[in-house]
């Protein structure tokens, strides 16, 4: 139930049933899942730790308890969980895709979130230290927080099939597109709150603008 790879994973790791721990890289030998690397688990996976980036595919048919990616989930990388994902921590950027078949409890991103997060059930907590130019979608959401979001599209959040987009418009461009120019020095810190347990029936947003100029 324990598999350690001291370096990069460029091939296939396949478990037909449950797997306890998969460690890619160590403190001595940093390791990534390269674009040709694949991890497939036919049951549950308790712990996944990748000391580098994930540029390949991680597919867990059952539930994944704890996943830690010290680097980034690159544009070619994906993490797909068929049932529940309890904790996902990404130290760098999220440029790829995260798909969860039921519930995602806690997710943190240490850099920018330019990829896609798709949760069929409930997303309880998402914290992004950088920007959120990607898409966030879930059947139900409690909270989403970002600390250095940027315009013109500050966030795109879909909850229960309803998409809400936070836009930062400039004079002369009241309806911006994602690729439009925007001052890089202007950032946004926001908190999206849709906790039914707190009595919130319509999602609320608190946002702070940082414009050093």
PDB file of C-alpha atoms in Angstrom:
ATOM      1  CA  UNK A   1       0.000   0.000   0.000  1.00  0.00           C
ATOM      2  CA  UNK A   2       3.036   2.307  -0.192  1.00  0.00           C
ATOM      3  CA  UNK A   3       4.797   3.263  -3.419  1.00  0.00           C
ATOM      4  CA  UNK A   4       7.717   5.689  -3.624  1.00  0.00           C
ATOM      5  CA  UNK A   5       9.292   6.952  -6.846  1.00  0.00           C
ATOM      6  CA  UNK A   6      12.630   8.687  -6.319  1.00  0.00           C
ATOM      7  CA  UNK A   7      12.509  10.988  -9.325  1.00  0.00           C
ATOM      8  CA  UNK A   8      10.151  11.789 -12.176  1.00  0.00           C
ATOM      9  CA  UNK A   9       7.208   9.644 -13.179  1.00  0.00           C
ATOM     10  CA  UNK A  10       7.111   9.462 -16.989  1.00  0.00           C
ATOM     11  CA  UNK A  11       5.285   6.148 -17.342  1.00  0.00           C
ATOM     12  CA  UNK A  12       2.210   4.470 -15.882  1.00  0.00           C
ATOM     13  CA  UNK A  13       1.394   3.645 -12.273  1.00  0.00           C
ATOM     14  CA  UNK A  14      -1.758   1.545 -12.116  1.00  0.00           C
ATOM     15  CA  UNK A  15      -3.468   0.097  -9.040  1.00  0.00           C
ATOM     16  CA  UNK A  16      -6.538  -2.035  -9.667  1.00  0.00           C
ATOM     17  CA  UNK A  17      -7.936  -1.507  -6.147  1.00  0.00           C
ATOM     18  CA  UNK A  18      -7.139   0.746  -3.182  1.00  0.00           C
ATOM     19  CA  UNK A  19      -3.710   2.335  -2.709  1.00  0.00           C
ATOM     20  CA  UNK A  20      -2.486   3.772   0.580  1.00  0.00           C
ATOM     21  CA  UNK A  21       0.325   6.201  -0.317  1.00  0.00           C
ATOM     22  CA  UNK A  22       1.967   7.313  -3.548  1.00  0.00           C
ATOM     23  CA  UNK A  23       5.046   9.522  -3.192  1.00  0.00           C
ATOM     24  CA  UNK A  24       6.679  10.993  -6.303  1.00  0.00           C
ATOM     25  CA  UNK A  25      10.031  12.465  -5.367  1.00  0.00           C
ATOM     26  CA  UNK A  26      11.504  13.002  -1.918  1.00  0.00           C
ATOM     27  CA  UNK A  27      13.411  15.717  -0.093  1.00  0.00           C
ATOM     28  CA  UNK A  28      16.569  14.305  -1.689  1.00  0.00           C
ATOM     29  CA  UNK A  29      15.181  13.473  -5.141  1.00  0.00           C
ATOM     30  CA  UNK A  30      12.631  16.024  -6.378  1.00  0.00           C
ATOM     31  CA  UNK A  31      10.122  14.405  -8.706  1.00  0.00           C
ATOM     32  CA  UNK A  32       7.348  15.439 -11.071  1.00  0.00           C
ATOM     33  CA  UNK A  33       4.635  13.619 -13.001  1.00  0.00           C
ATOM     34  CA  UNK A  34       5.676  14.550 -16.529  1.00  0.00           C
ATOM     35  CA  UNK A  35       3.322  15.076 -19.466  1.00  0.00           C
ATOM     36  CA  UNK A  36       3.668  11.381 -20.362  1.00  0.00           C
ATOM     37  CA  UNK A  37       3.143  10.223 -16.774  1.00  0.00           C
ATOM     38  CA  UNK A  38      -0.120   8.663 -15.616  1.00  0.00           C
ATOM     39  CA  UNK A  39      -1.483   7.516 -12.267  1.00  0.00           C
ATOM     40  CA  UNK A  40      -4.665   5.443 -12.279  1.00  0.00           C
ATOM     41  CA  UNK A  41      -6.206   3.955  -9.145  1.00  0.00           C
ATOM     42  CA  UNK A  42      -9.213   1.659  -9.459  1.00  0.00           C
ATOM     43  CA  UNK A  43     -10.332   2.243  -5.851  1.00  0.00           C
ATOM     44  CA  UNK A  44      -9.452   4.796  -3.177  1.00  0.00           C
ATOM     45  CA  UNK A  45      -6.126   6.605  -2.748  1.00  0.00           C
ATOM     46  CA  UNK A  46      -5.322   7.779   0.763  1.00  0.00           C
ATOM     47  CA  UNK A  47      -2.291  10.032   0.178  1.00  0.00           C
ATOM     48  CA  UNK A  48      -0.706  11.485  -2.960  1.00  0.00           C
ATOM     49  CA  UNK A  49       2.414  13.626  -2.629  1.00  0.00           C
ATOM     50  CA  UNK A  50       4.301  15.081  -5.595  1.00  0.00           C
ATOM     51  CA  UNK A  51       7.370  17.130  -4.711  1.00  0.00           C
ATOM     52  CA  UNK A  52       7.494  18.767  -8.154  1.00  0.00           C
ATOM     53  CA  UNK A  53       4.900  19.541 -10.844  1.00  0.00           C
ATOM     54  CA  UNK A  54       2.030  17.514 -12.242  1.00  0.00           C
ATOM     55  CA  UNK A  55       1.997  17.759 -16.039  1.00  0.00           C
ATOM     56  CA  UNK A  56       0.410  14.353 -16.581  1.00  0.00           C
ATOM     57  CA  UNK A  57      -2.784  12.606 -15.536  1.00  0.00           C
ATOM     58  CA  UNK A  58      -3.979  11.510 -12.090  1.00  0.00           C
ATOM     59  CA  UNK A  59      -7.202   9.504 -12.151  1.00  0.00           C
ATOM     60  CA  UNK A  60      -8.720   8.008  -8.986  1.00  0.00           C
ATOM     61  CA  UNK A  61     -11.941   6.056  -9.466  1.00  0.00           C
ATOM     62  CA  UNK A  62     -12.878   6.188  -5.785  1.00  0.00           C
ATOM     63  CA  UNK A  63     -12.019   8.836  -3.193  1.00  0.00           C
ATOM     64  CA  UNK A  64      -8.757  10.691  -2.581  1.00  0.00           C
ATOM     65  CA  UNK A  65      -8.140  11.769   1.002  1.00  0.00           C
ATOM     66  CA  UNK A  66      -5.057  14.014   0.798  1.00  0.00           C
ATOM     67  CA  UNK A  67      -3.249  15.275  -2.295  1.00  0.00           C
ATOM     68  CA  UNK A  68      -0.231  17.581  -2.117  1.00  0.00           C
ATOM     69  CA  UNK A  69       1.498  19.025  -5.176  1.00  0.00           C
ATOM     70  CA  UNK A  70       4.464  21.113  -4.088  1.00  0.00           C
ATOM     71  CA  UNK A  71       4.899  22.578  -7.567  1.00  0.00           C
ATOM     72  CA  UNK A  72       2.255  23.458 -10.143  1.00  0.00           C
ATOM     73  CA  UNK A  73      -0.539  21.642 -11.929  1.00  0.00           C
ATOM     74  CA  UNK A  74       0.503  22.628 -15.445  1.00  0.00           C
ATOM     75  CA  UNK A  75      -1.711  23.229 -18.475  1.00  0.00           C
ATOM     76  CA  UNK A  76      -1.353  19.577 -19.553  1.00  0.00           C
ATOM     77  CA  UNK A  77      -1.978  18.201 -16.063  1.00  0.00           C
ATOM     78  CA  UNK A  78      -5.240  16.968 -14.592  1.00  0.00           C
ATOM     79  CA  UNK A  79      -6.499  15.494 -11.335  1.00  0.00           C
ATOM     80  CA  UNK A  80      -9.736  13.529 -11.652  1.00  0.00           C
ATOM     81  CA  UNK A  81     -11.452  11.962  -8.631  1.00  0.00           C
ATOM     82  CA  UNK A  82     -14.580   9.876  -9.097  1.00  0.00           C
ATOM     83  CA  UNK A  83     -16.062  10.330  -5.623  1.00  0.00           C
ATOM     84  CA  UNK A  84     -14.780  12.632  -2.830  1.00  0.00           C
ATOM     85  CA  UNK A  85     -11.591  14.677  -2.535  1.00  0.00           C
ATOM     86  CA  UNK A  86     -10.964  15.765   1.035  1.00  0.00           C
ATOM     87  CA  UNK A  87      -7.860  17.972   0.736  1.00  0.00           C
ATOM     88  CA  UNK A  88      -5.947  19.253  -2.291  1.00  0.00           C
ATOM     89  CA  UNK A  89      -2.970  21.581  -1.784  1.00  0.00           C
ATOM     90  CA  UNK A  90      -1.093  23.015  -4.777  1.00  0.00           C
ATOM     91  CA  UNK A  91       2.006  25.008  -3.882  1.00  0.00           C
ATOM     92  CA  UNK A  92       2.374  26.749  -7.246  1.00  0.00           C
ATOM     93  CA  UNK A  93      -0.025  27.602 -10.062  1.00  0.00           C
ATOM     94  CA  UNK A  94      -3.084  25.726 -11.259  1.00  0.00           C
ATOM     95  CA  UNK A  95      -3.197  25.822 -15.065  1.00  0.00           C
ATOM     96  CA  UNK A  96      -4.724  22.394 -15.679  1.00  0.00           C
ATOM     97  CA  UNK A  97      -7.980  20.756 -14.627  1.00  0.00           C
ATOM     98  CA  UNK A  98      -9.365  19.432 -11.350  1.00  0.00           C
ATOM     99  CA  UNK A  99     -12.535  17.349 -11.613  1.00  0.00           C
ATOM    100  CA  UNK A 100     -14.367  15.801  -8.645  1.00  0.00           C
ATOM    101  CA  UNK A 101     -17.355  13.495  -9.019  1.00  0.00           C
ATOM    102  CA  UNK A 102     -18.891  14.320  -5.673  1.00  0.00           C
ATOM    103  CA  UNK A 103     -17.521  16.659  -2.958  1.00  0.00           C
ATOM    104  CA  UNK A 104     -14.308  18.669  -2.518  1.00  0.00           C
ATOM    105  CA  UNK A 105     -13.802  19.798   1.068  1.00  0.00           C
ATOM    106  CA  UNK A 106     -10.643  21.964   1.110  1.00  0.00           C
ATOM    107  CA  UNK A 107      -8.475  23.223  -1.732  1.00  0.00           C
ATOM    108  CA  UNK A 108      -5.591  25.694  -1.615  1.00  0.00           C
ATOM    109  CA  UNK A 109      -3.524  27.166  -4.447  1.00  0.00           C
ATOM    110  CA  UNK A 110      -0.289  28.959  -3.611  1.00  0.00           C
ATOM    111  CA  UNK A 111      -0.050  30.783  -6.946  1.00  0.00           C
ATOM    112  CA  UNK A 112      -2.466  31.712  -9.735  1.00  0.00           C
ATOM    113  CA  UNK A 113      -5.546  29.721 -10.739  1.00  0.00           C
ATOM    114  CA  UNK A 114      -5.873  29.916 -14.524  1.00  0.00           C
ATOM    115  CA  UNK A 115      -7.249  26.421 -15.096  1.00  0.00           C
ATOM    116  CA  UNK A 116     -10.591  24.805 -14.299  1.00  0.00           C
ATOM    117  CA  UNK A 117     -12.084  23.434 -11.088  1.00  0.00           C
ATOM    118  CA  UNK A 118     -15.224  21.355 -11.652  1.00  0.00           C
ATOM    119  CA  UNK A 119     -16.998  19.776  -8.662  1.00  0.00           C
ATOM    120  CA  UNK A 120     -20.277  17.933  -9.202  1.00  0.00           C
ATOM    121  CA  UNK A 121     -21.299  18.143  -5.538  1.00  0.00           C
ATOM    122  CA  UNK A 122     -20.175  20.602  -2.877  1.00  0.00           C
ATOM    123  CA  UNK A 123     -17.032  22.729  -2.795  1.00  0.00           C
ATOM    124  CA  UNK A 124     -16.608  23.715   0.839  1.00  0.00           C
ATOM    125  CA  UNK A 125     -13.461  25.891   0.863  1.00  0.00           C
ATOM    126  CA  UNK A 126     -11.228  27.235  -1.905  1.00  0.00           C
ATOM    127  CA  UNK A 127      -8.340  29.597  -1.119  1.00  0.00           C
ATOM    128  CA  UNK A 128      -6.162  31.051  -3.889  1.00  0.00           C
ATOM    129  CA  UNK A 129      -3.150  33.175  -2.996  1.00  0.00           C
ATOM    130  CA  UNK A 130      -2.860  34.610  -6.504  1.00  0.00           C
ATOM    131  CA  UNK A 131      -5.298  35.394  -9.308  1.00  0.00           C
ATOM    132  CA  UNK A 132      -8.418  33.484 -10.396  1.00  0.00           C
ATOM    133  CA  UNK A 133      -8.701  33.975 -14.145  1.00  0.00           C
ATOM    134  CA  UNK A 134      -9.826  30.365 -14.597  1.00  0.00           C
ATOM    135  CA  UNK A 135     -13.234  28.828 -13.984  1.00  0.00           C
ATOM    136  CA  UNK A 136     -14.712  27.548 -10.722  1.00  0.00           C
ATOM    137  CA  UNK A 137     -17.820  25.375 -10.914  1.00  0.00           C
ATOM    138  CA  UNK A 138     -19.688  23.322  -8.298  1.00  0.00           C
ATOM    139  CA  UNK A 139     -23.195  22.186  -7.511  1.00  0.00           C
ATOM    140  CA  UNK A 140     -22.938  23.944  -4.148  1.00  0.00           C
ATOM    141  CA  UNK A 141     -20.268  26.286  -2.741  1.00  0.00           C
ATOM    142  CA  UNK A 142     -19.508  27.516   0.757  1.00  0.00           C
ATOM    143  CA  UNK A 143     -16.605  29.967   0.324  1.00  0.00           C
ATOM    144  CA  UNK A 144     -14.029  31.086  -2.242  1.00  0.00           C
ATOM    145  CA  UNK A 145     -11.216  33.488  -1.289  1.00  0.00           C
ATOM    146  CA  UNK A 146      -8.530  35.083  -3.452  1.00  0.00           C
ATOM    147  CA  UNK A 147      -5.774  37.449  -2.372  1.00  0.00           C
ATOM    148  CA  UNK A 148      -4.154  38.778  -5.567  1.00  0.00           C
ATOM    149  CA  UNK A 149      -6.845  38.509  -8.222  1.00  0.00           C
ATOM    150  CA  UNK A 150      -6.412  40.582 -11.371  1.00  0.00           C
ATOM    151  CA  UNK A 151      -8.625  42.045 -14.063  1.00  0.00           C
ATOM    152  CA  UNK A 152     -10.264  42.326 -16.359  1.00  0.00           C
ATOM    153  CA  UNK A 153     -11.965  39.029 -15.415  1.00  0.00           C
ATOM    154  CA  UNK A 154     -11.429  38.823 -11.667  1.00  0.00           C
ATOM    155  CA  UNK A 155     -13.383  35.577 -11.203  1.00  0.00           C
ATOM    156  CA  UNK A 156     -15.807  33.220 -12.947  1.00  0.00           C
ATOM    157  CA  UNK A 157     -17.818  31.194 -10.438  1.00  0.00           C
ATOM    158  CA  UNK A 158     -20.661  28.842 -11.340  1.00  0.00           C
ATOM    159  CA  UNK A 159     -22.794  27.534  -8.473  1.00  0.00           C
ATOM    160  CA  UNK A 160     -25.821  25.341  -9.030  1.00  0.00           C
ATOM    161  CA  UNK A 161     -25.743  26.098 -12.752  1.00  0.00           C
ATOM    162  CA  UNK A 162     -25.736  29.885 -12.252  1.00  0.00           C
ATOM    163  CA  UNK A 163     -22.594  31.666 -13.463  1.00  0.00           C
ATOM    164  CA  UNK A 164     -21.448  34.834 -11.751  1.00  0.00           C
ATOM    165  CA  UNK A 165     -18.562  36.798 -13.227  1.00  0.00           C
ATOM    166  CA  UNK A 166     -16.608  39.520 -11.448  1.00  0.00           C
ATOM    167  CA  UNK A 167     -15.361  42.024 -14.011  1.00  0.00           C
ATOM    168  CA  UNK A 168     -13.031  44.998 -13.598  1.00  0.00           C
ATOM    169  CA  UNK A 169     -13.848  47.443 -16.380  1.00  0.00           C
ATOM    170  CA  UNK A 170     -11.715  50.338 -17.556  1.00  0.00           C
ATOM    171  CA  UNK A 171     -12.970  53.649 -18.963  1.00  0.00           C
ATOM    172  CA  UNK A 172     -13.815  53.072 -22.603  1.00  0.00           C
ATOM    173  CA  UNK A 173     -14.159  49.313 -22.146  1.00  0.00           C
ATOM    174  CA  UNK A 174     -17.258  48.677 -19.992  1.00  0.00           C
ATOM    175  CA  UNK A 175     -17.640  45.034 -21.091  1.00  0.00           C
ATOM    176  CA  UNK A 176     -14.145  43.535 -21.010  1.00  0.00           C
ATOM    177  CA  UNK A 177     -13.034  40.235 -22.494  1.00  0.00           C
ATOM    178  CA  UNK A 178     -10.523  37.930 -20.760  1.00  0.00           C
ATOM    179  CA  UNK A 179      -7.669  38.918 -23.060  1.00  0.00           C
ATOM    180  CA  UNK A 180      -8.134  42.671 -22.762  1.00  0.00           C
ATOM    181  CA  UNK A 181      -5.355  44.812 -21.304  1.00  0.00           C
ATOM    182  CA  UNK A 182      -5.519  45.681 -17.613  1.00  0.00           C
ATOM    183  CA  UNK A 183      -3.002  47.359 -15.274  1.00  0.00           C
ATOM    184  CA  UNK A 184      -0.918  44.633 -13.626  1.00  0.00           C
ATOM    185  CA  UNK A 185      -0.385  46.755 -10.530  1.00  0.00           C
ATOM    186  CA  UNK A 186      -4.111  46.741  -9.689  1.00  0.00           C
ATOM    187  CA  UNK A 187      -5.144  43.675  -7.684  1.00  0.00           C
ATOM    188  CA  UNK A 188      -8.266  42.500  -5.905  1.00  0.00           C
ATOM    189  CA  UNK A 189      -8.798  40.607  -2.678  1.00  0.00           C
ATOM    190  CA  UNK A 190     -12.258  39.038  -2.499  1.00  0.00           C
ATOM    191  CA  UNK A 191     -14.365  36.651  -0.458  1.00  0.00           C
ATOM    192  CA  UNK A 192     -17.303  34.831  -2.042  1.00  0.00           C
ATOM    193  CA  UNK A 193     -19.667  33.550   0.640  1.00  0.00           C
ATOM    194  CA  UNK A 194     -22.563  31.186  -0.063  1.00  0.00           C
ATOM    195  CA  UNK A 195     -22.802  29.236   3.198  1.00  0.00           C
ATOM    196  CA  UNK A 196     -26.324  27.939   3.682  1.00  0.00           C
ATOM    197  CA  UNK A 197     -25.406  27.021   7.271  1.00  0.00           C
ATOM    198  CA  UNK A 198     -24.833  30.747   7.931  1.00  0.00           C
ATOM    199  CA  UNK A 199     -28.281  31.581   6.604  1.00  0.00           C
ATOM    200  CA  UNK A 200     -27.034  32.892   3.248  1.00  0.00           C
ATOM    201  CA  UNK A 201     -29.573  32.199   0.509  1.00  0.00           C
ATOM    202  CA  UNK A 202     -28.042  34.416  -2.189  1.00  0.00           C
ATOM    203  CA  UNK A 203     -24.223  34.435  -2.578  1.00  0.00           C
ATOM    204  CA  UNK A 204     -22.480  37.482  -1.106  1.00  0.00           C
ATOM    205  CA  UNK A 205     -19.224  39.095  -2.194  1.00  0.00           C
ATOM    206  CA  UNK A 206     -16.772  41.287  -0.295  1.00  0.00           C
ATOM    207  CA  UNK A 207     -13.969  42.793  -2.379  1.00  0.00           C
ATOM    208  CA  UNK A 208     -11.017  45.105  -1.752  1.00  0.00           C
ATOM    209  CA  UNK A 209      -9.193  46.969  -4.511  1.00  0.00           C
ATOM    210  CA  UNK A 210      -5.460  47.587  -4.248  1.00  0.00           C
ATOM    211  CA  UNK A 211      -4.327  50.357  -6.591  1.00  0.00           C
ATOM    212  CA  UNK A 212      -0.882  51.623  -5.556  1.00  0.00           C
ATOM    213  CA  UNK A 213      -0.926  54.214  -8.322  1.00  0.00           C
TER     214      UNK A 213
END
